[in-house]
Amino acid sequence: MPQTMTEKILARASGRESVRPGEELMARPDFVIAYDFPGYTDVFFKEAKEDFGVDKVPGPERFVLFIDHMVPATAPKEEEMHKVTRAWGKAQGVPVHEREGIGHQVSAELGYATPGAFAVHFDGHVSQLGAFGTLAMGVRKGVIEAFVSERMALVVPGTVKITITGSLQPGVMARDVFHHMVRVLGPSSCRFKVVELGGPVIDAMSIEGRQTICGQAMFLGATTMLIAPDAKTLAHAKGRSKIELDAVYPDVDAVYDREVTIDVTDLTPIVVAPPSPANTRDLTDYVGLEVHTGYLGSCASGRLEDLRVAADVLRGRKIKPGFQLHVVPTSQAIMSQAAREGLISTLVDAGAFISSSSCDYCYGRIATMSDGQRAVSTGTLNTPGRMGSADSEIFICNAAVVAASAIEGCIADPRPYLAAAAPAAIEGSVA
């Protein structure tokens, strides 16, 4: 029976030869991933013991926890939360990774992004592991089931196949591709489905770019997103994967709920205007609008290619006085590599404020905005109050746009800066 990637992975996880969309089954996650956060992990720890009588999680080797919010702690109750998490991990034999970066990224670095694996988390942005061929689902508080039982009940989702064709123009990045997908298809177009993403543009894209797209699957209404493994994926997984599994590929005659092709040849940089992550507009619609702060980071962006393009725009230039540019690499490993490449010094010389990896800028715990301020951001959301005052505004865009806007103090087109940087790079390599 022909199957999609999702159907094959869930069939293996449930001990069956095949499954079909709409079937109910009990599947065993290969990995259970979480970060400590009030109302989630602390509640899971308590409920597992008090309500279900479970003292030890089933298969602790499958679990991993991250401390990536409220880092560093600014109040005793925050540090108490971290202490509870550390103690639980020690008692359970579950690794707790702290101050290593944003868990969705670090989990990939540590080998939990195993091609063919099934992973669950309460946070839907774990879908970015789909860039490695991992079926990674955010199930919100339903993840408590994984803390008390080896298997979880779920309904097999249907799959939407999206093929991205054409080629990307200079200044267009993975973020633009994803938000264009939302513009073309609509924010509820893939509701409760898994997106299987492919095509020549995705084939040519870096793993980092693929992570950016997969990690935002929820804004299409999708449960998660998957990309079939290729040589890049398998090279990343080699010697890193936590478990040995065969990579999974869709059958050529797999049956999809829907198949869509999107040509991005004419795509130009975009912004997602407030108040909704579905409000995708052309960058040119907003060029010249005054902005006061910029955020380059998050689990969606803040990886090396984002830092590199920002450095290309900012090299030899200065941020406009009064503008606040916050750069937060997605992990400490990325921060370290960026330092080795000289990217950090370039950004600092331009006037950027560099912070260690955490999720705190993305949800406004740090660098909060006041009434009337506007931000350009590579964060995940632009809903009112996401980065501070409900009367502030967030314009989501790619890293190059954030950097160019920091120079001009208004939403700016990065393409002239990038065009000027390209000859300089060629000259430097010849010299």
Tab-separated table of C-alpha atoms in Angstrom, residues 50-306:
chain	number	residue	atom	x	y	z
A	50	GLU	CA	-0.119	12.629	41.889
A	51	ASP	CA	-2.820	11.953	39.298
A	52	PHE	CA	-1.386	8.942	37.456
A	53	GLY	CA	0.848	7.375	40.108
A	54	VAL	CA	3.862	7.365	37.768
A	55	ASP	CA	7.147	7.825	39.584
A	56	LYS	CA	9.392	7.134	36.591
A	57	VAL	CA	8.798	8.180	33.003
A	58	PRO	CA	8.608	5.261	30.546
A	59	GLY	CA	11.900	5.035	28.680
A	60	PRO	CA	13.809	7.994	30.135
A	61	GLU	CA	16.406	7.655	27.357
A	62	ARG	CA	13.738	9.033	25.010
A	63	PHE	CA	13.311	12.261	26.993
A	64	VAL	CA	15.216	15.533	26.890
A	65	LEU	CA	14.536	18.863	28.627
A	66	PHE	CA	15.834	22.334	27.866
A	67	ILE	CA	16.150	25.420	30.027
A	68	ASP	CA	15.954	28.150	27.371
A	69	HIS	CA	13.296	30.517	28.750
A	70	MET	CA	13.836	32.923	31.660
A	71	VAL	CA	17.592	32.677	31.085
A	72	PRO	CA	19.113	34.113	33.125
A	73	ALA	CA	16.492	34.179	35.853
A	74	THR	CA	15.428	37.648	36.985
A	75	ALA	CA	13.296	36.623	39.966
A	76	PRO	CA	13.502	33.909	42.642
A	77	LYS	CA	10.392	32.148	41.285
A	78	GLU	CA	12.068	31.770	37.886
A	79	GLU	CA	15.195	30.208	39.362
A	80	GLU	CA	12.954	27.977	41.490
A	81	MET	CA	11.348	26.742	38.287
A	82	HIS	CA	14.769	25.847	36.911
A	83	LYS	CA	15.732	24.103	40.163
A	84	VAL	CA	12.614	21.932	39.939
A	85	THR	CA	13.478	20.991	36.363
A	86	ARG	CA	17.088	20.137	37.196
A	87	ALA	CA	16.024	18.021	40.162
A	88	TRP	CA	13.369	16.170	38.151
A	89	GLY	CA	15.819	15.412	35.370
A	90	LYS	CA	18.390	14.080	37.827
A	91	ALA	CA	15.836	11.885	39.589
A	92	GLN	CA	14.457	10.538	36.316
A	93	GLY	CA	17.763	10.043	34.533
A	94	VAL	CA	16.643	12.543	31.877
A	95	PRO	CA	19.217	14.994	30.447
A	96	VAL	CA	18.590	18.687	31.085
A	97	HIS	CA	20.423	21.057	28.752
A	98	GLU	CA	20.745	24.564	30.133
A	99	ARG	CA	22.077	27.754	28.562
A	100	GLU	CA	23.066	25.949	25.378
A	101	GLY	CA	20.547	27.766	23.231
A	102	ILE	CA	16.979	27.450	22.052
A	103	GLY	CA	15.879	23.863	22.533
A	104	HIS	CA	14.388	23.397	19.067
A	105	GLN	CA	17.808	24.180	17.586
A	106	VAL	CA	19.908	22.440	20.230
A	107	SER	CA	17.839	19.260	19.926
A	108	ALA	CA	18.907	19.110	16.269
A	109	GLU	CA	22.536	19.715	17.216
A	110	LEU	CA	22.383	16.918	19.792
A	111	GLY	CA	20.958	14.326	17.391
A	112	TYR	CA	17.266	14.260	18.258
A	113	ALA	CA	16.580	15.309	14.670
A	114	THR	CA	16.933	11.748	13.419
A	115	PRO	CA	15.586	11.028	9.916
A	116	GLY	CA	12.558	8.744	10.210
A	117	ALA	CA	11.979	9.387	13.932
A	118	PHE	CA	8.727	10.374	15.650
A	119	ALA	CA	9.064	13.152	18.245
A	120	VAL	CA	6.566	15.070	20.383
A	121	HIS	CA	6.702	18.344	22.320
A	122	PHE	CA	4.081	20.653	23.737
A	123	ASP	CA	5.413	23.508	21.545
A	124	GLY	CA	4.481	23.383	17.867
A	125	HIS	CA	7.722	25.007	16.684
A	126	VAL	CA	9.368	21.616	17.190
A	127	SER	CA	8.125	21.070	13.630
A	128	GLN	CA	11.460	22.483	12.473
A	129	LEU	CA	12.941	19.022	13.073
A	130	GLY	CA	10.967	18.095	9.970
A	131	ALA	CA	13.810	19.675	8.002
A	132	PHE	CA	15.736	16.505	8.867
A	133	GLY	CA	12.944	14.084	7.998
A	134	THR	CA	11.757	13.788	11.613
A	135	LEU	CA	8.009	13.710	12.232
A	136	ALA	CA	7.909	16.222	15.100
A	137	MET	CA	4.512	17.216	16.482
A	138	GLY	CA	3.477	19.845	18.993
A	139	VAL	CA	0.604	18.399	21.002
A	140	ARG	CA	0.297	21.032	23.743
A	141	LYS	CA	-0.737	19.621	27.120
A	142	GLY	CA	-1.538	16.309	25.487
A	143	VAL	CA	2.160	15.554	25.856
A	144	ILE	CA	1.373	14.543	29.469
A	145	GLU	CA	0.359	11.200	27.955
A	146	ALA	CA	3.979	10.604	26.951
A	147	PHE	CA	5.080	11.309	30.538
A	148	VAL	CA	2.837	8.592	31.959
A	149	SER	CA	2.558	6.009	29.182
A	150	GLU	CA	4.898	4.555	26.599
A	151	ARG	CA	2.377	5.120	23.814
A	152	MET	CA	0.159	8.026	22.844
A	153	ALA	CA	-3.246	8.014	21.216
A	154	LEU	CA	-3.478	9.958	17.997
A	155	VAL	CA	-5.329	10.152	14.716
A	156	VAL	CA	-3.253	9.754	11.566
A	157	PRO	CA	-3.278	13.145	9.795
A	158	GLY	CA	-3.647	13.574	6.075
A	159	THR	CA	-0.775	15.066	4.088
A	160	VAL	CA	-0.600	18.099	1.803
A	161	LYS	CA	2.256	17.994	-0.708
A	162	ILE	CA	3.754	21.411	-1.529
A	163	THR	CA	6.366	21.764	-4.270
A	164	ILE	CA	8.381	24.990	-4.495
A	165	THR	CA	9.738	25.733	-7.969
A	166	GLY	CA	11.742	28.496	-9.640
A	167	SER	CA	14.765	30.219	-8.120
A	168	LEU	CA	15.294	32.839	-5.427
A	169	GLN	CA	16.251	36.406	-6.249
A	170	PRO	CA	19.020	38.169	-4.285
A	171	GLY	CA	17.754	39.365	-0.905
A	172	VAL	CA	15.024	36.706	-0.742
A	173	MET	CA	15.442	34.186	2.066
A	174	ALA	CA	13.657	31.159	3.470
A	175	ARG	CA	11.435	33.373	5.616
A	176	ASP	CA	10.095	35.064	2.520
A	177	VAL	CA	9.371	31.706	0.925
A	178	PHE	CA	7.376	30.509	3.915
A	179	HIS	CA	5.326	33.667	4.349
A	180	HIS	CA	4.621	33.678	0.619
A	181	MET	CA	3.258	30.160	1.066
A	182	VAL	CA	0.878	31.541	3.690
A	183	ARG	CA	-0.121	34.358	1.338
A	184	VAL	CA	-0.829	31.961	-1.544
A	185	LEU	CA	-2.509	29.150	0.394
A	186	GLY	CA	-4.027	30.880	3.422
A	187	PRO	CA	-3.404	30.476	7.162
A	188	SER	CA	-5.887	27.599	7.555
A	189	SER	CA	-5.121	25.849	4.281
A	190	CYS	CA	-3.353	22.876	5.867
A	191	ARG	CA	-5.345	22.677	9.085
A	192	PHE	CA	-4.652	19.470	11.028
A	193	LYS	CA	-2.594	18.158	8.105
A	194	VAL	CA	1.097	17.412	7.705
A	195	VAL	CA	2.871	19.319	4.948
A	196	GLU	CA	5.343	17.334	2.864
A	197	LEU	CA	7.611	19.977	1.343
A	198	GLY	CA	9.892	19.596	-1.669
A	199	GLY	CA	10.900	20.897	-5.063
A	200	PRO	CA	14.049	22.385	-6.621
A	201	VAL	CA	14.063	25.490	-4.408
A	202	ILE	CA	13.968	23.345	-1.263
A	203	ASP	CA	16.595	20.989	-2.705
A	204	ALA	CA	18.947	23.940	-3.217
A	205	MET	CA	18.192	25.481	0.176
A	206	SER	CA	20.476	25.093	3.184
A	207	ILE	CA	19.399	22.963	6.128
A	208	GLU	CA	19.106	26.204	8.116
A	209	GLY	CA	16.663	27.622	5.594
A	210	ARG	CA	14.647	24.422	5.689
A	211	GLN	CA	14.496	24.628	9.484
A	212	THR	CA	13.155	28.179	9.200
A	213	ILE	CA	10.312	27.046	6.941
A	214	CYS	CA	9.443	23.823	8.773
A	215	GLY	CA	9.453	25.526	12.164
A	216	GLN	CA	6.575	27.792	11.177
A	217	ALA	CA	4.250	25.090	9.864
A	218	MET	CA	1.598	26.092	12.418
A	219	PHE	CA	0.980	29.347	10.537
A	220	LEU	CA	-0.414	27.289	7.671
A	221	GLY	CA	-2.627	25.560	10.224
A	222	ALA	CA	-0.495	22.438	9.809
A	223	THR	CA	0.291	19.914	12.523
A	224	THR	CA	3.877	19.756	11.299
A	225	MET	CA	6.020	19.755	8.155
A	226	LEU	CA	8.432	17.222	6.651
A	227	ILE	CA	11.173	17.309	4.025
A	228	ALA	CA	12.507	14.053	2.588
A	229	PRO	CA	16.150	13.519	3.635
A	230	ASP	CA	18.872	14.213	1.090
A	231	ALA	CA	22.677	14.173	1.175
A	232	LYS	CA	22.774	17.337	3.342
A	233	THR	CA	20.392	15.825	5.866
A	234	LEU	CA	22.149	12.497	6.063
A	235	ALA	CA	25.556	14.174	6.446
A	236	HIS	CA	24.208	16.164	9.412
A	237	ALA	CA	22.708	13.056	10.994
A	238	LYS	CA	25.769	10.849	10.517
A	239	GLY	CA	27.482	10.240	13.840
A	240	ARG	CA	24.970	12.478	15.589
A	241	SER	CA	21.596	10.680	15.579
A	242	LYS	CA	20.500	9.368	18.960
A	243	ILE	CA	19.024	6.197	17.508
A	244	GLU	CA	19.579	4.092	14.405
A	245	LEU	CA	16.696	4.328	11.972
A	246	ASP	CA	16.316	4.085	8.235
A	247	ALA	CA	15.531	7.376	6.530
A	248	VAL	CA	11.955	7.521	5.289
A	249	TYR	CA	10.790	8.643	1.836
A	250	PRO	CA	7.300	8.926	0.332
A	251	ASP	CA	6.199	6.340	-2.170
A	252	VAL	CA	5.992	7.712	-5.707
A	253	ASP	CA	2.301	6.807	-5.825
A	254	ALA	CA	1.491	8.021	-2.294
A	255	VAL	CA	-1.972	9.514	-1.946
A	256	TYR	CA	-2.170	13.127	-0.735
A	257	ASP	CA	-5.120	15.185	0.435
A	258	ARG	CA	-3.916	17.951	-1.836
A	259	GLU	CA	-0.943	18.746	-4.084
A	260	VAL	CA	0.179	22.330	-4.697
A	261	THR	CA	3.001	23.883	-6.723
A	262	ILE	CA	4.235	27.402	-5.938
A	263	ASP	CA	6.677	29.222	-8.232
A	264	VAL	CA	8.846	31.740	-6.352
A	265	THR	CA	10.818	33.091	-9.316
A	266	ASP	CA	9.236	36.539	-9.011
A	267	LEU	CA	9.176	36.605	-5.202
A	268	THR	CA	10.694	39.706	-3.603
A	269	PRO	CA	11.399	40.340	0.102
A	270	ILE	CA	8.273	40.554	2.219
A	271	VAL	CA	7.098	41.817	5.574
A	272	VAL	CA	4.375	40.317	7.720
A	273	ALA	CA	2.509	43.318	9.040
A	274	PRO	CA	0.684	43.472	12.361
A	275	PRO	CA	-1.540	42.317	13.855
A	276	SER	CA	-1.468	38.808	12.349
A	277	PRO	CA	1.145	36.290	11.126
A	278	ALA	CA	-1.144	35.820	8.109
A	279	ASN	CA	-0.795	39.442	6.956
A	280	THR	CA	1.943	38.957	4.349
A	281	ARG	CA	2.756	42.041	2.280
A	282	ASP	CA	5.476	43.100	-0.141
A	283	LEU	CA	8.387	44.848	1.545
A	284	THR	CA	7.987	47.780	-0.836
A	285	ASP	CA	4.575	48.520	0.696
A	286	TYR	CA	6.271	49.549	3.946
A	287	VAL	CA	9.677	50.923	2.935
A	288	GLY	CA	10.244	54.195	4.793
A	289	LEU	CA	8.021	53.418	7.787
A	290	GLU	CA	9.840	54.475	10.962
A	291	VAL	CA	10.925	51.637	13.268
A	292	HIS	CA	12.662	51.869	16.619
A	293	THR	CA	14.058	48.448	17.397
A	294	GLY	CA	15.119	45.260	15.682
A	295	TYR	CA	15.322	41.648	16.767
A	296	LEU	CA	17.432	39.121	14.892
A	297	GLY	CA	17.044	35.731	16.544
A	298	SER	CA	14.444	33.140	17.649
A	299	CYS	CA	13.959	29.489	16.777
A	300	ALA	CA	12.847	30.640	13.304
A	301	SER	CA	15.928	32.723	12.489
A	302	GLY	CA	19.221	33.639	14.130
A	303	ARG	CA	21.295	30.886	12.552
A	304	LEU	CA	24.583	31.341	10.738
A	305	GLU	CA	23.118	32.279	7.365
A	306	ASP	CA	21.006	34.956	9.085
